[in-house]
Coordinates of C-alpha atoms in Angstrom, one line a residue:
Chain A
M27 CA 122.1 -9.9 -5.3
D28 CA 119.9 -11.5 -8.2
E29 CA 120.4 -11.4 -11.9
L30 CA 118.4 -8.3 -12.5
E31 CA 120.6 -6.4 -9.8
S32 CA 123.8 -7.6 -11.0
T33 CA 123.0 -6.6 -14.6
W34 CA 121.9 -3.1 -13.2
A35 CA 124.8 -2.6 -11.2
A36 CA 127.4 -3.3 -14.2
Q37 CA 126.7 0.0 -15.6
D38 CA 127.5 2.2 -12.4
A39 CA 131.3 2.1 -12.9
H40 CA 131.0 3.7 -16.2
L41 CA 128.4 6.2 -15.0
A42 CA 130.7 7.2 -12.1
R43 CA 133.6 7.6 -14.7
A44 CA 131.2 9.7 -16.9
S45 CA 129.8 11.9 -14.6
V46 CA 133.2 12.9 -13.5
A47 CA 134.1 14.1 -17.1
F48 CA 130.9 15.4 -17.8
V49 CA 131.1 19.2 -18.4
H50 CA 129.1 21.0 -15.3
D51 CA 130.1 24.6 -16.2
E52 CA 129.0 24.4 -19.7
L53 CA 125.8 23.1 -18.8
V54 CA 125.2 25.7 -16.1
A55 CA 125.7 28.2 -18.5
G56 CA 123.4 26.6 -20.9
L57 CA 120.7 26.6 -18.5
R58 CA 121.3 30.3 -17.4
R59 CA 120.9 31.0 -21.4
R60 CA 117.5 29.0 -21.2
A61 CA 116.4 31.3 -18.4
S62 CA 117.0 34.3 -20.2
W63 CA 115.4 33.0 -23.3
E64 CA 112.2 32.2 -21.3
L65 CA 112.1 35.7 -19.8
A66 CA 112.7 37.3 -23.4
K67 CA 109.5 35.1 -24.7
L68 CA 107.6 36.6 -21.9
L69 CA 108.8 40.3 -22.6
Y70 CA 108.1 39.6 -26.3
A71 CA 104.4 38.7 -25.5
L72 CA 103.9 41.7 -23.4
L73 CA 105.5 43.8 -25.9
S74 CA 103.1 42.4 -28.6
G75 CA 100.3 43.3 -26.2
V76 CA 101.2 46.9 -26.2
V77 CA 101.4 46.8 -29.9
L78 CA 98.1 45.4 -30.4
A79 CA 96.6 47.5 -27.7
A80 CA 97.9 50.6 -29.9
F81 CA 96.1 48.9 -32.8
V82 CA 92.8 48.9 -30.7
V83 CA 93.0 52.5 -30.4
W84 CA 93.7 53.2 -33.8
I85 CA 90.4 51.5 -34.5
A86 CA 88.8 53.5 -32.1
V87 CA 90.0 56.6 -33.3
T88 CA 89.2 56.2 -36.9
R89 CA 85.6 56.3 -36.0
R90 CA 84.4 59.7 -36.5
S91 CA 82.0 59.6 -34.0
P92 CA 82.2 58.3 -30.3
E93 CA 79.2 56.1 -31.0
V94 CA 78.5 52.8 -29.1
Q95 CA 79.4 50.7 -32.6
G96 CA 83.1 51.9 -32.7
V97 CA 83.6 51.0 -29.0
W98 CA 82.3 47.5 -29.9
M99 CA 84.4 47.0 -32.9
S100 CA 87.3 47.9 -30.7
A101 CA 86.5 45.6 -27.8
A102 CA 85.8 42.9 -30.2
L103 CA 89.3 43.1 -31.3
L104 CA 90.7 42.5 -27.5
V105 CA 89.3 38.6 -27.8
P106 CA 92.1 37.4 -30.2
V107 CA 94.5 39.8 -28.5
Y108 CA 93.6 38.6 -25.0
A109 CA 93.6 35.0 -26.2
L110 CA 97.2 35.2 -27.9
I111 CA 98.8 37.2 -24.7
A112 CA 97.0 35.1 -22.1
L113 CA 98.4 32.1 -23.8
R114 CA 102.1 33.3 -23.6
V115 CA 101.7 34.6 -20.0
R116 CA 99.7 31.4 -18.6
A117 CA 102.4 29.2 -20.2
S118 CA 105.1 31.1 -18.5
L119 CA 103.3 30.8 -15.1
Q120 CA 102.3 27.1 -15.4
G121 CA 105.7 26.4 -16.4
R122 CA 106.9 28.1 -13.0
A123 CA 104.3 26.4 -11.2
E124 CA 105.0 23.0 -12.7
A125 CA 108.7 23.5 -11.7
R126 CA 107.5 23.6 -8.1
R127 CA 105.6 20.5 -8.3
L128 CA 108.5 18.7 -9.8
G129 CA 109.7 18.3 -6.2
H130 CA 106.2 16.6 -5.0
T131 CA 105.5 12.8 -5.1
V132 CA 104.8 11.2 -8.4
V133 CA 101.0 10.8 -7.4
D134 CA 100.7 14.5 -6.1
A135 CA 102.1 16.0 -8.9
A136 CA 100.2 13.9 -11.1
R137 CA 97.1 15.0 -9.8
V138 CA 97.7 18.8 -9.5
S139 CA 99.0 18.4 -13.3
L140 CA 95.8 16.9 -14.1
S141 CA 93.6 19.4 -12.5
A142 CA 95.7 22.2 -14.1
V143 CA 95.4 20.7 -17.5
E144 CA 91.6 20.1 -17.0
R145 CA 91.2 23.8 -16.1
E146 CA 93.3 25.0 -18.8
E147 CA 91.1 22.9 -21.0
R148 CA 87.9 24.6 -19.8
F149 CA 89.6 28.1 -20.2
T150 CA 90.7 27.3 -23.7
R151 CA 87.1 26.0 -24.7
R152 CA 85.6 29.2 -23.2
V153 CA 87.9 31.6 -25.2
L154 CA 87.1 29.5 -28.6
W155 CA 83.1 30.1 -27.9
A156 CA 84.1 33.8 -27.3
Q157 CA 85.8 34.0 -30.5
A158 CA 83.2 32.1 -32.3
L159 CA 80.6 34.8 -30.9
T160 CA 82.9 37.5 -32.1
A161 CA 83.2 36.1 -35.3
A162 CA 79.3 35.8 -35.8
L163 CA 78.9 39.3 -34.8
L164 CA 81.5 40.8 -37.0
P165 CA 79.5 41.2 -40.1
V166 CA 76.6 42.7 -38.2
L167 CA 78.9 45.3 -36.7
V168 CA 80.7 46.1 -39.8
W169 CA 77.3 46.6 -41.9
R170 CA 75.8 48.6 -39.0
E171 CA 79.1 51.0 -38.6
A172 CA 79.0 51.3 -42.5
T173 CA 75.3 52.0 -42.5
L174 CA 75.4 54.7 -39.8
G175 CA 78.1 56.3 -41.6
L176 CA 80.8 55.9 -38.6
V177 CA 83.4 54.6 -40.8
R178 CA 84.4 54.7 -44.3
P179 CA 83.6 51.4 -46.2
G180 CA 87.2 50.8 -47.2
E181 CA 88.4 51.4 -43.7
A182 CA 85.8 48.8 -42.1
L183 CA 86.5 46.4 -44.7
A184 CA 90.0 46.4 -44.2
Q185 CA 89.8 46.4 -40.4
A186 CA 87.2 43.5 -40.3
G187 CA 89.5 41.6 -42.5
L188 CA 92.4 42.2 -40.0
L189 CA 90.3 41.0 -37.4
A190 CA 88.9 38.1 -39.0
S191 CA 92.7 37.1 -39.7
L192 CA 93.6 37.6 -36.0
L193 CA 90.5 35.6 -34.8
G194 CA 91.5 32.8 -37.4
V195 CA 95.0 32.5 -36.2
A196 CA 94.2 32.7 -32.4
A197 CA 91.6 30.0 -32.9
L198 CA 94.0 27.6 -35.0
L199 CA 96.5 28.2 -32.1
L200 CA 94.1 27.3 -29.4
R201 CA 92.6 24.4 -31.3
Y202 CA 96.1 22.8 -31.9
R203 CA 96.9 23.3 -28.1
L204 CA 93.6 21.6 -27.2
Q205 CA 93.9 18.9 -29.4
R206 CA 97.6 18.0 -29.8
V207 CA 99.0 19.1 -26.4
L208 CA 96.3 19.3 -23.7
R209 CA 94.0 16.1 -24.6
P210 CA 96.9 13.7 -24.9
R211 CA 98.7 15.2 -21.5
R212 CA 95.2 14.7 -19.8
E213 CA 95.0 11.1 -21.1
R214 CA 98.6 10.2 -19.8
L215 CA 97.9 11.7 -16.6
R216 CA 94.6 9.9 -16.1
A217 CA 96.3 6.5 -17.2
L218 CA 99.0 7.3 -14.7
L219 CA 96.7 8.0 -11.9
G220 CA 94.6 5.0 -13.2
G221 CA 97.7 2.9 -12.3
A222 CA 98.1 4.6 -8.9
R223 CA 94.9 3.0 -7.8
P224 CA 95.3 0.1 -5.3
L225 CA 95.4 -3.2 -7.0
P226 CA 92.8 -5.9 -6.3
G227 CA 93.7 -7.6 -3.1
D228 CA 95.9 -4.8 -2.0
G229 CA 93.5 -3.6 0.5
V230 CA 95.4 -0.2 0.8
S231 CA 94.5 3.3 -0.2
I232 CA 96.5 6.1 -1.5
P233 CA 96.9 8.9 0.8
D234 CA 95.2 12.4 0.0
Chain B
M29 CA 117.4 30.1 -2.6
K30 CA 120.1 32.8 -4.0
T31 CA 121.6 32.1 -7.4
S32 CA 124.8 31.1 -5.9
E33 CA 123.3 28.3 -3.6
R34 CA 121.1 27.2 -6.7
H35 CA 124.3 26.9 -8.6
A36 CA 126.2 25.0 -5.9
A37 CA 123.2 22.7 -5.2
F38 CA 122.8 21.9 -8.6
Q39 CA 126.6 21.2 -9.1
A40 CA 126.5 18.9 -5.8
W41 CA 123.2 17.0 -7.1
L42 CA 124.8 16.8 -10.6
C43 CA 128.0 15.0 -9.1
A44 CA 126.2 12.6 -6.9
H45 CA 123.1 12.0 -9.2
L46 CA 124.0 12.6 -12.7
G47 CA 123.9 8.3 -13.2
T48 CA 120.3 8.3 -11.9
L49 CA 119.3 10.7 -14.5
V50 CA 121.2 8.7 -17.1
K51 CA 119.4 5.4 -15.9
V52 CA 115.9 7.1 -15.8
A53 CA 116.5 8.5 -19.4
R54 CA 117.5 5.2 -20.7
A55 CA 114.5 3.7 -19.2
F56 CA 111.9 6.1 -20.6
A57 CA 113.5 6.7 -24.1
A58 CA 114.1 4.1 -26.6
T59 CA 116.4 5.7 -29.1
D60 CA 119.7 7.6 -28.7
A61 CA 118.1 10.9 -30.0
D62 CA 115.1 10.7 -27.6
R63 CA 117.5 9.7 -24.5
D64 CA 119.5 12.9 -25.3
D65 CA 116.4 14.9 -25.1
L66 CA 115.0 13.4 -22.3
L67 CA 118.3 13.7 -20.4
Q68 CA 118.3 17.4 -21.5
E69 CA 115.0 17.8 -20.0
L70 CA 115.7 16.0 -16.6
L71 CA 118.5 18.4 -16.2
V72 CA 116.4 21.3 -17.0
A73 CA 113.9 20.1 -14.8
L74 CA 116.4 19.9 -11.8
W75 CA 117.7 23.1 -12.7
D76 CA 114.2 24.6 -12.7
A77 CA 113.2 22.7 -9.6
A78 CA 116.3 23.7 -7.4
P79 CA 114.7 26.7 -5.7
S80 CA 111.8 24.6 -4.4
F81 CA 113.9 22.1 -2.4
Q82 CA 113.4 23.0 1.2
G83 CA 115.5 20.6 2.6
Q84 CA 112.6 18.7 4.4
S85 CA 113.5 15.6 2.4
Q86 CA 117.0 14.0 1.4
A87 CA 118.4 15.5 -1.6
S88 CA 118.4 12.0 -3.2
T89 CA 114.8 11.6 -2.8
F90 CA 114.2 15.2 -4.3
V91 CA 116.1 14.4 -7.4
Y92 CA 114.3 10.9 -7.7
R93 CA 111.0 12.7 -7.6
V94 CA 112.1 15.6 -9.9
A95 CA 113.4 13.0 -12.4
H96 CA 110.4 10.5 -12.4
N97 CA 108.0 13.4 -12.5
R98 CA 109.5 14.7 -15.6
A99 CA 110.0 11.6 -17.4
L100 CA 106.5 10.7 -16.6
N101 CA 105.5 13.9 -18.3
W102 CA 107.8 13.5 -21.0
K103 CA 106.6 14.1 -24.4
R104 CA 106.7 18.1 -25.0
A105 CA 108.2 19.1 -27.9
R106 CA 108.3 22.8 -26.6
T107 CA 111.0 22.1 -24.0
R108 CA 112.8 19.8 -26.3
L109 CA 113.4 22.1 -29.0
L110 CA 114.5 24.9 -26.6
G111 CA 116.9 22.5 -24.9
R112 CA 118.4 21.5 -28.0
R113 CA 119.0 25.1 -28.9
T114 CA 120.3 26.0 -25.7
L115 CA 122.3 23.2 -24.1
H116 CA 125.4 22.0 -25.6
T117 CA 127.4 19.7 -23.9
E118 CA 129.3 16.2 -24.0
W119 CA 126.0 14.1 -24.0
T120 CA 127.8 11.2 -25.5
L121 CA 130.0 10.8 -22.5
L122 CA 126.8 9.7 -20.7
T123 CA 124.8 8.3 -23.2
A124 CA 127.5 5.9 -25.0
P125 CA 128.3 3.2 -22.3
D126 CA 131.7 1.8 -22.7
E127 CA 130.7 -1.6 -21.1
D128 CA 132.0 -4.7 -22.6
A129 CA 129.5 -6.4 -25.6
A130 CA 127.9 -9.0 -23.4
T131 CA 126.8 -6.5 -20.5
R132 CA 125.8 -3.9 -22.9
E133 CA 123.7 -6.4 -24.6
R134 CA 122.2 -7.5 -21.2
L135 CA 121.7 -4.1 -20.0
E136 CA 119.8 -3.1 -23.4
Q137 CA 117.6 -6.1 -22.9
L138 CA 116.7 -4.8 -19.4
Y139 CA 116.2 -1.5 -20.5
A140 CA 114.0 -2.7 -23.1
A141 CA 112.1 -5.0 -20.9
L142 CA 111.7 -2.0 -18.4
R143 CA 110.3 0.1 -21.1
T144 CA 107.4 -2.5 -21.6
L145 CA 106.2 -1.8 -18.0
E146 CA 103.4 0.6 -17.0
P147 CA 105.0 4.2 -16.5
L148 CA 104.4 3.9 -12.5
D149 CA 105.5 0.1 -12.4
R150 CA 108.6 1.4 -14.5
T151 CA 109.3 4.1 -12.0
L152 CA 109.1 1.6 -8.8
M153 CA 111.2 -0.8 -10.7
L154 CA 114.0 1.8 -11.4
L155 CA 113.9 2.8 -7.8
S156 CA 114.1 -1.0 -6.7
L157 CA 117.0 -1.7 -8.8
D158 CA 118.8 1.4 -7.6
G159 CA 118.4 -0.2 -4.0
L160 CA 115.8 2.2 -2.4
S161 CA 113.8 0.9 0.3
Y162 CA 109.9 0.5 0.4
A163 CA 109.7 3.6 2.6
E164 CA 111.9 5.5 0.4
M165 CA 109.9 4.5 -2.8
S166 CA 106.8 5.4 -1.1
E167 CA 108.3 8.9 -0.2
V168 CA 109.2 9.3 -4.1
S169 CA 105.8 7.8 -5.4
G170 CA 103.2 9.1 -2.9
L171 CA 102.2 5.3 -2.7
T172 CA 101.8 3.7 0.5
A173 CA 104.5 0.9 1.3
N174 CA 102.0 -1.7 1.0
H175 CA 101.0 -0.4 -2.4
V176 CA 104.6 -0.3 -3.4
G177 CA 105.3 -3.7 -2.4
V178 CA 102.2 -5.5 -4.4
R179 CA 103.0 -3.3 -7.6
L180 CA 106.5 -4.2 -7.3
T181 CA 106.2 -7.7 -7.0
R182 CA 104.0 -7.8 -10.0
A183 CA 106.3 -5.6 -11.9
R184 CA 109.4 -7.8 -11.2
A185 CA 107.5 -10.9 -12.3
Q186 CA 106.5 -9.1 -15.6
L187 CA 109.9 -8.2 -16.0
K188 CA 111.4 -11.3 -15.7
R189 CA 108.9 -13.1 -17.9
V190 CA 109.6 -10.5 -20.7
L191 CA 113.5 -11.0 -20.2
G192 CA 112.7 -14.9 -20.4
A193 CA 110.7 -14.7 -23.5
R194 CA 113.3 -12.5 -25.2
E195 CA 116.0 -14.9 -24.2
E196 CA 113.9 -17.7 -25.8
G197 CA 113.3 -15.8 -28.7
H198 CA 117.4 -15.5 -29.1
G199 CA 117.9 -19.0 -28.2

């Protein structure tokens, strides 16, 4: 046993004693509470979806005529709603998929995680583009609806304001996730897999 | 896996491998607060991953894989906040070692040196210090045994260099 190993082994006696004293039941209760909390968050997202869908219906019924513009206005609202709900549901599904990956080898788990992060980045960018398009069309839609007399100017303005705020909040959340969560994570995983490449002179390859 | 089986498996893993999780937390997190957070994350990860354990590999290999995978991805405020809110237990029992002062200092230096290694090398070095064979390390990491050997030789040399430099610095 060399010096490194003997230093390392010095902690084992303490850890064995501490492990015996560690409160297992309390920990399991905490983990169960956490699982319930995850479920509650998913239910909350779905409930928010129902409330927002009701809001979309309200937008539609305030139009006095079933013209195309009213339908477009309602459909446009679905973009931020979709973004917010999809984020929560995706996060929940990804959490479960990631939990399954934890049992894989380090290299396999990193590879799958990297492709999942890259997929999510592409998805987030597409939603941001859809939001930008909606925001660009919004003034035209409102002006056209008001011109055609499909909605009272006050209502159109209030609804457009609400839609703009929803778009803004959703865009900020997506942008934050993209910049502060997904990008650093992608870099970390790439660095990890970069380190998993065979070293010069190794003469072996990593199995796929 | 039924809830009762998950519960039983988790308890058994905890009894046998809690020390491993503590070592991983110390090797990947520098401060006490981070160490507590990471340890909680590792325990949460083990709980979450328990249903995916098929019994095809040894339980110890599974625990090592889960712990190292989560430690390598550790930097997610979401789970840490959640962990802080929902798990209350005696972390200090595990994270405040009662070794004597000289041993504690040597261990702290070893952990500090481990944290200077690249993440994958750190993982291999931890597995090596825990006495795993190249084949077992290969099973945990997904690298070939040859690749493990090459990386480990270089990691060990770097570790000794860092420890030597620290000792010279103290001397």
